[in-house]
Each structure stands twice: as structure tokens, then as C-alpha cells.
Short mmCIF file of C-alpha atoms and ligand atoms in Angstrom, two decimals:
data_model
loop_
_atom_site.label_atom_id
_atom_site.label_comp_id
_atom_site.label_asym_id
_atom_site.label_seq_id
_atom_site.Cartn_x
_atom_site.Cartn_y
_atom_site.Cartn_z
CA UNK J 18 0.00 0.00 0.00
CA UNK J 19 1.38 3.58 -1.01
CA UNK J 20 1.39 5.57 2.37
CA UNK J 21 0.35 9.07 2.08
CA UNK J 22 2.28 12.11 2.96
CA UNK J 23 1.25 15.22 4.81
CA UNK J 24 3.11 17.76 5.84
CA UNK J 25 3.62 19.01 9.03
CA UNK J 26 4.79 22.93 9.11
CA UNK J 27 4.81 23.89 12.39
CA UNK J 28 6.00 27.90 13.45
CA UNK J 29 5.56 30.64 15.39
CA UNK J 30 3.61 32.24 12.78
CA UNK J 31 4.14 35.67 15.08
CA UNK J 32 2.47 36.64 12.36
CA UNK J 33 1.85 34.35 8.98
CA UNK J 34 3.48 35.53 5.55
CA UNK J 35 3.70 34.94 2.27
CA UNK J 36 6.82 33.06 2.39
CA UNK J 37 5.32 30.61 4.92
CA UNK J 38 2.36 30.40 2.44
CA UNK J 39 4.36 29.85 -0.58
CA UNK J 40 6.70 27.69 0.56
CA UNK J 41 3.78 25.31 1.88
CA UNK J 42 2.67 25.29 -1.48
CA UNK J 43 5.93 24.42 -3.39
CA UNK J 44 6.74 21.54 -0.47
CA UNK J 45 3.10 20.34 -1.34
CA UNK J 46 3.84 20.27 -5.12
CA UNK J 47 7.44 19.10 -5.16
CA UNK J 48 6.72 15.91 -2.76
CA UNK J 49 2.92 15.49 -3.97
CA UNK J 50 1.64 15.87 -0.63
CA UNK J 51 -1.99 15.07 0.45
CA UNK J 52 -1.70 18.42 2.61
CA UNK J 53 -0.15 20.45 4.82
CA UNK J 54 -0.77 20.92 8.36
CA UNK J 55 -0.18 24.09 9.53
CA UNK J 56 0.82 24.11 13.57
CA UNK J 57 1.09 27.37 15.27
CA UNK J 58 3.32 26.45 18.81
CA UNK J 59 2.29 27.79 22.06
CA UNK J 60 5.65 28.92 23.83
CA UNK J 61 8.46 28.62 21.35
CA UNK J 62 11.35 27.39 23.34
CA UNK J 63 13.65 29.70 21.81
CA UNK J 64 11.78 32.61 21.85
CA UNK J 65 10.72 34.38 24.75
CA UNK J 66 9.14 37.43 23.11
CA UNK J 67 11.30 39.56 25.68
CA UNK J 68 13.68 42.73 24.29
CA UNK J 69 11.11 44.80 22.80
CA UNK J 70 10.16 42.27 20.34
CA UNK J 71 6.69 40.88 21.42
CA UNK J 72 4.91 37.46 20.38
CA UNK J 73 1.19 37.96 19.82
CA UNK J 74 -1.39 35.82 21.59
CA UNK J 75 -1.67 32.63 20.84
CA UNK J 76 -5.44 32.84 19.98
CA UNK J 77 -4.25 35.83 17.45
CA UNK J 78 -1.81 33.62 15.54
CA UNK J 79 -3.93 30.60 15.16
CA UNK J 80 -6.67 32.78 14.30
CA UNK J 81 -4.65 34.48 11.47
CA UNK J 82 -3.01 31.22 10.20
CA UNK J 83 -6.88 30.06 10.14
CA UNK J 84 -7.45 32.85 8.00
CA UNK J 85 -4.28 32.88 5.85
CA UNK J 86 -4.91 29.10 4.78
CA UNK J 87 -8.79 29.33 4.60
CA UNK J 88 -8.79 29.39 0.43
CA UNK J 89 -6.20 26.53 0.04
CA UNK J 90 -8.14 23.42 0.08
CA UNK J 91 -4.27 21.57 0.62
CA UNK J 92 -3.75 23.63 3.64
CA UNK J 93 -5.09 23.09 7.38
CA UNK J 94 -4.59 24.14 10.64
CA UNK J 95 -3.88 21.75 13.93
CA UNK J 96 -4.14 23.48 17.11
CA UNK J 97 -3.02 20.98 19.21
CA UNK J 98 0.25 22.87 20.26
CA UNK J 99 -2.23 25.94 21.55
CA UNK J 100 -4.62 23.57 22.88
CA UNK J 101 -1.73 21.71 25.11
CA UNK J 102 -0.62 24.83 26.06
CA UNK J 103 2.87 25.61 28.13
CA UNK J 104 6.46 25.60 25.78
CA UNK J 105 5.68 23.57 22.57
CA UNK J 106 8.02 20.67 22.07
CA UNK J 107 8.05 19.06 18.47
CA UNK J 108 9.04 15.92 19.47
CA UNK J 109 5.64 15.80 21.57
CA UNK J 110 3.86 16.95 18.68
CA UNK J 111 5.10 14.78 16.17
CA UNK J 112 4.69 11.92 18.77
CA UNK J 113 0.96 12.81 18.83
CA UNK J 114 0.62 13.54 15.41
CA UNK J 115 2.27 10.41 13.95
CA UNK J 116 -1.13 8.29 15.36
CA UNK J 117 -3.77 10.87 14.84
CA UNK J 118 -2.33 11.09 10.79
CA UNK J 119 -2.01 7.09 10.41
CA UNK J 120 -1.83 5.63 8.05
CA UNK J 121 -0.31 8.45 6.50
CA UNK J 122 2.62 9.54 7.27
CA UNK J 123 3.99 12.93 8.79
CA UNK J 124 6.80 14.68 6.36
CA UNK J 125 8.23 17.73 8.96
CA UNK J 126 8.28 21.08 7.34
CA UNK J 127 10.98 23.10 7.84
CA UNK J 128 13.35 25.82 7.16
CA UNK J 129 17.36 25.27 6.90
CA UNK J 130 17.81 28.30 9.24
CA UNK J 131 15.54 26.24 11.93
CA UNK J 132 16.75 22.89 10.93
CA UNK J 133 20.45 23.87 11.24
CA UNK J 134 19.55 25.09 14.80
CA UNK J 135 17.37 21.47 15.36
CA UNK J 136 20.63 20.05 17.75
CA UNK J 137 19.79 22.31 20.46
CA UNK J 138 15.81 20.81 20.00
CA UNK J 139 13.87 18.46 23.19
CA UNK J 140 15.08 15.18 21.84
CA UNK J 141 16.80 15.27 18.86
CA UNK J 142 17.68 11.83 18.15
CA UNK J 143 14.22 10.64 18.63
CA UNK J 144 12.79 13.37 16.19
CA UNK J 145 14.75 12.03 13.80
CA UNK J 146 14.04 8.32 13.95
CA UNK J 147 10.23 9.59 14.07
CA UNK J 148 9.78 11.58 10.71
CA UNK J 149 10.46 12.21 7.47
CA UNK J 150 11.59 16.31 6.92
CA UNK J 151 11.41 18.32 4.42
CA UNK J 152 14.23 20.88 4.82
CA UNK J 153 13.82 23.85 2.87
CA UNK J 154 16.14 26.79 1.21
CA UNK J 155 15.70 30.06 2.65
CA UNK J 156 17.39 33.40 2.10
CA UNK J 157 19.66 34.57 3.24
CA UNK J 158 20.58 30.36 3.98
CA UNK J 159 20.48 29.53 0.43
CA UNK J 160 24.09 27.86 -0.01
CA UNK J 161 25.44 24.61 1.63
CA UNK J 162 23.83 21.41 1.75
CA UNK J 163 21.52 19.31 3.79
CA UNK J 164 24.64 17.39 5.16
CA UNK J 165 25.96 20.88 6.03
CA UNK J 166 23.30 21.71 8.45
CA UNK J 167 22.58 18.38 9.78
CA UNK J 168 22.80 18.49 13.68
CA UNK J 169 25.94 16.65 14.82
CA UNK J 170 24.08 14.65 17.51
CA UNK J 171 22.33 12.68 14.53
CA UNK J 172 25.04 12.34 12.14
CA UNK J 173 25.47 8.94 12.80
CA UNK J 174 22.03 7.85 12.81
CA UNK J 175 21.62 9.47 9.75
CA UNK J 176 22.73 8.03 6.21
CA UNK J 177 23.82 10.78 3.74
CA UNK J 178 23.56 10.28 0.35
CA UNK J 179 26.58 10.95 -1.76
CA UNK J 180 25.37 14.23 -2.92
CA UNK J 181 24.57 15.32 0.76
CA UNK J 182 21.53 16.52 -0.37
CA UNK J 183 18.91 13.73 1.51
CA UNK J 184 19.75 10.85 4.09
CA UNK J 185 17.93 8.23 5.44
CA UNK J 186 17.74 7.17 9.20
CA UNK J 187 19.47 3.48 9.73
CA UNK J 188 17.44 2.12 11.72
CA UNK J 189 13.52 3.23 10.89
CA UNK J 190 14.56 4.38 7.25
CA UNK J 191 12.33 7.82 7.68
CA UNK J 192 14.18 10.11 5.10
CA UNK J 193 15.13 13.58 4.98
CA UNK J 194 15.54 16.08 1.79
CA UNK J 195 16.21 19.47 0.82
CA UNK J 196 13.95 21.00 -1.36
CA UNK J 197 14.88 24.16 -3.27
CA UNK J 198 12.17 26.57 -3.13
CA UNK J 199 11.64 30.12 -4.39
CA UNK J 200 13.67 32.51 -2.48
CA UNK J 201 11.02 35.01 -1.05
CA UNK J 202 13.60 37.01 1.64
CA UNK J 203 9.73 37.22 4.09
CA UNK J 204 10.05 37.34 7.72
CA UNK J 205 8.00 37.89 10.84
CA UNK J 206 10.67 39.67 12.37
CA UNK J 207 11.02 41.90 9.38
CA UNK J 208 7.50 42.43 9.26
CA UNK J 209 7.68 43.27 13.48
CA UNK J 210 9.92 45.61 12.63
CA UNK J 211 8.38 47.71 9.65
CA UNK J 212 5.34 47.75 12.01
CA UNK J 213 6.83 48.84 15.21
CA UNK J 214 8.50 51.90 12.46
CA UNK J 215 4.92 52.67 11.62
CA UNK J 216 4.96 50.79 7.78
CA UNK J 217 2.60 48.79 5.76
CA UNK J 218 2.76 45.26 5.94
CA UNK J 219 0.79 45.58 2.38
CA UNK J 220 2.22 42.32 -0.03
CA UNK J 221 4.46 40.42 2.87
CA UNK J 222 1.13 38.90 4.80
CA UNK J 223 -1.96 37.69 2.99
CA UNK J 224 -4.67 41.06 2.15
CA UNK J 225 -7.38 38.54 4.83
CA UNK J 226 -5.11 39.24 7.67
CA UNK J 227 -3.46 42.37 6.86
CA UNK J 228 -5.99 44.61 8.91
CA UNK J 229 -5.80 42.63 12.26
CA UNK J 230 -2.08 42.71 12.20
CA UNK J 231 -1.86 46.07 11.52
CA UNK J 232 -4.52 46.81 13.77
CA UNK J 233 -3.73 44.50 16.79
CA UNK J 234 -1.08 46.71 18.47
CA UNK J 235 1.03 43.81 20.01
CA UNK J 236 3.83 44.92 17.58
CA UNK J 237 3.58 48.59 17.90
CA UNK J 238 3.10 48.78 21.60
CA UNK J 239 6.86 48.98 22.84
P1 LIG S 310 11.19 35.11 12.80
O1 LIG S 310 11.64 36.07 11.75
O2 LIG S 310 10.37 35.72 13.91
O3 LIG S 310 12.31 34.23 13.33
P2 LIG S 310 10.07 33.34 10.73
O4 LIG S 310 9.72 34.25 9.61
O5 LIG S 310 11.32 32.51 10.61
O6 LIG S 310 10.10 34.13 12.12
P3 LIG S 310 8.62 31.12 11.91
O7 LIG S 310 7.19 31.11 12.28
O8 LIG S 310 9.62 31.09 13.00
O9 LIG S 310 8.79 32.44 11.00
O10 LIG S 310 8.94 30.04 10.80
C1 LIG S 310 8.37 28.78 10.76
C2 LIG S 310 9.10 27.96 9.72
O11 LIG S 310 8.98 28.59 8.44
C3 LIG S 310 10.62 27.83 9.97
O12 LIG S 310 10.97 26.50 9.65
C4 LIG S 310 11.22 28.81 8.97
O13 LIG S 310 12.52 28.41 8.57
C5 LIG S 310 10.24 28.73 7.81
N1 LIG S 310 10.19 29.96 7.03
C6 LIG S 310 9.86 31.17 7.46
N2 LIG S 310 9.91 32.09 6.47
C7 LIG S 310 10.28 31.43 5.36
C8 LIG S 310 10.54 31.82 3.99
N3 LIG S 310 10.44 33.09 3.58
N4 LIG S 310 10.91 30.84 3.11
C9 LIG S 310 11.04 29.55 3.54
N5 LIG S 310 10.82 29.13 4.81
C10 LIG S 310 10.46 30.05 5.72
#
């Protein structure tokens, strides 16, 4: 039987943009997959929304990743990470997720900035033997290979292939690949920091959620 695959993109979202959009939608093409769950985390571990640079509600960023995937019927949104509430660990997630998806199977989402940071991730070693990921190019990360950023603590878990550009785990065989995607240079913190100057967020966040970010005053309010 050919498993299905659905992705699981999981973020701060503090707020949704149009890279995180986009680069949903070229992971869903490029690996054909059934969808994409989007999965806005409660506490970030490794941000604490302290120094002047704030991270909205929870309820706010669910509710505009809600909105922001609404028209894509390959995109949907898992709160589970609000609804558990306290510091969001993927490894919990993924656990979780992994039964409530079979008999598909979870492909992990995710950036090479965040990926090349994933050794200093709740359980690292067990992520890996649990899912397949999907590591994608970002700007200004765009050079180097997947072998490049893979965390040292998995290295030998991990099979490279020659080209260093996907590896398989030994022992459960979940795979991992980079995927070159569209360089869109979009961030949240970019966009935090053109609204706490007092500029439009017009064309970097999708026109549905535009207002209430603009509006909400959790960036503007230090
Ligand atoms: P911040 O600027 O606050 O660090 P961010 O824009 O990186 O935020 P996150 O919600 O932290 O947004 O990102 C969730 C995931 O989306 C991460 O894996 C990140 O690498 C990836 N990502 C974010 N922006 C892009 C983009 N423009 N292109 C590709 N991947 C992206």
C-alpha cells in the first residue's frame, strides 16, 4: 500500500506571511503531498518574546493562520500545540501527530535556518528516527547542503547520500531532503519591525489578515 504524505509545518507564525504560504505550497507540489498541516506552537522554546520584540497571543496567531490558509483546500490548521498549552516541544507533537495522521505519514516542514539550529531541540535523536523532513532553502541560507546543516548529535544515525543533499535514518529508514524553493527574503521579524516603524505590511502577509495585524497593536506597543 502507497502511504500518504502530509506535511507538518509547524511555526511561530508571530504573524503568517507569504513566504510561509508559498513555501507550503511548493513543499506540497514538489513531494505530492496530500496536505499540509499548519501548527502554530504555544511557547516557542527559543523565543521568549522579551527585548522589545513581542509574540502575539496565541489565539491571534492561530486565528490568522486560520485565515491565511482558509482558500487553500491543501492547507489546514492543527491546534493541538495551543490547545496543550505551556512551551511547545516538536518531538511531543510529532509523537501525537504520527497516530492521529495514520496511516499516512507525517513529512516535517521546515526551514534550513531552523533545521540547522534542530541540535539544540527536546530530543533530537528521537525526532529524527520519528519523521520524514522536508528541509527547505531560505534566504539569506540559500548555499550549503543538507549534510551541512545536519545536527551533529544525529550524524550517525543518519545516512547521507553521496550528494549530501537527503539521508535516510538506519534504523527506521524515515528520510530527509532538501527542497529548493523560491527565495522570497519574508520574515516575521522583518514584518515586526516595519510595524513597530509605523509601515505597511501591504504584499508580505496575505490582504485577509493584513488589517488585524496592523490593527492589533502587540507589535507597535513597545
Ligand atoms: P522570525 O523572523 O520571527 O524568526 P520566521 O519568519 O522565521 O520568524 P517562523 O514562524 O519562525 O517564521 O517560521 C516557521 C518555519 O517557516 C521555519 O521552519 C522557517 O525556517 C520557515 N520559514 C519562514 N519564512 C520562510 C521563507 N520566507 N521561506 C522559507 N521558509 C520560511
Amino acid at each position: 500500500m502507497t502511504r500518504s504524505l502530509t506535511g507538518v509545518f509547524g511555526g511561530t507564525f508571530n504573524p503568517i506571511h507569504l513566504g510561509h504560504l508559498r513555501a507550503a505550497q511548493e513543499v506540497t507540489e514538489q513531494l505530492e503531498l496530500d496536505r499540509v498541516l499548519f501548527v502554530p506552537s504555544a511557547q516557542p522554546p527559543h523565543k521568549d518574546g522579551t527585548c522589545g520584540d513581542p509574540i502575539a497571543p496565541a489565539a491571534l496567531r492561530l486565528a490568522w493562520v486560520r485565515a491565511a490558509a482558509a482558500d487553500n483546500p491543501h492547507f489546514a490548521v492543527d491546534a493541538l500545540e495551543i490547545e496543550r498549552g505551556g512551551t511547545s516541544y516538536t518531538v511531543e507533537t510529532l509523537r501525537a501527530l504520527t497516530e492521529e495522521l495514520a496511516p499516512n505519514e507525517p513529512v516535517f516542514v521546515i526551514g534550513c535556518d531552523a533545521f540547522a539550529e534542530m541540535g539544540t531541540w527536546r530530543e533530537p535523536e528521537a525526532l529524527f528516527a520519528l519523521t520524514h523532513f522536508a528541509v527547505m532553502t531560505r534566504p539569506p541560507v540559500a548555499d550549503g547542503r543538507l549534510r551541512d546543516w545536519l545536527p551533529k548529535c544525529v550524524s550517525d544515525a543518519v545516512e547521507m547520500a553521496p550528494d549530501g543533499r537527503s539521508g535516510r535514518h538506519r534504523e527506521t529508514g524515515k528520510w530527509l531532503r532538501s527542497l529548493e524553493i523560491l527565495a522570497l527574503d519574508v520574515s516575521s521579524s522583518g514584518i515586526r519591525r516595519r510595524l513597530r516603524s509605523g509601515l505597511s505590511v501591504r504584499y508580505f502577509v496575505p490582504e485577509t489578515v493584513r488589517d488585524a495585524v496592523e490593527k492589533c497593536g502587540v507589535y507597535t506597543s513597545t
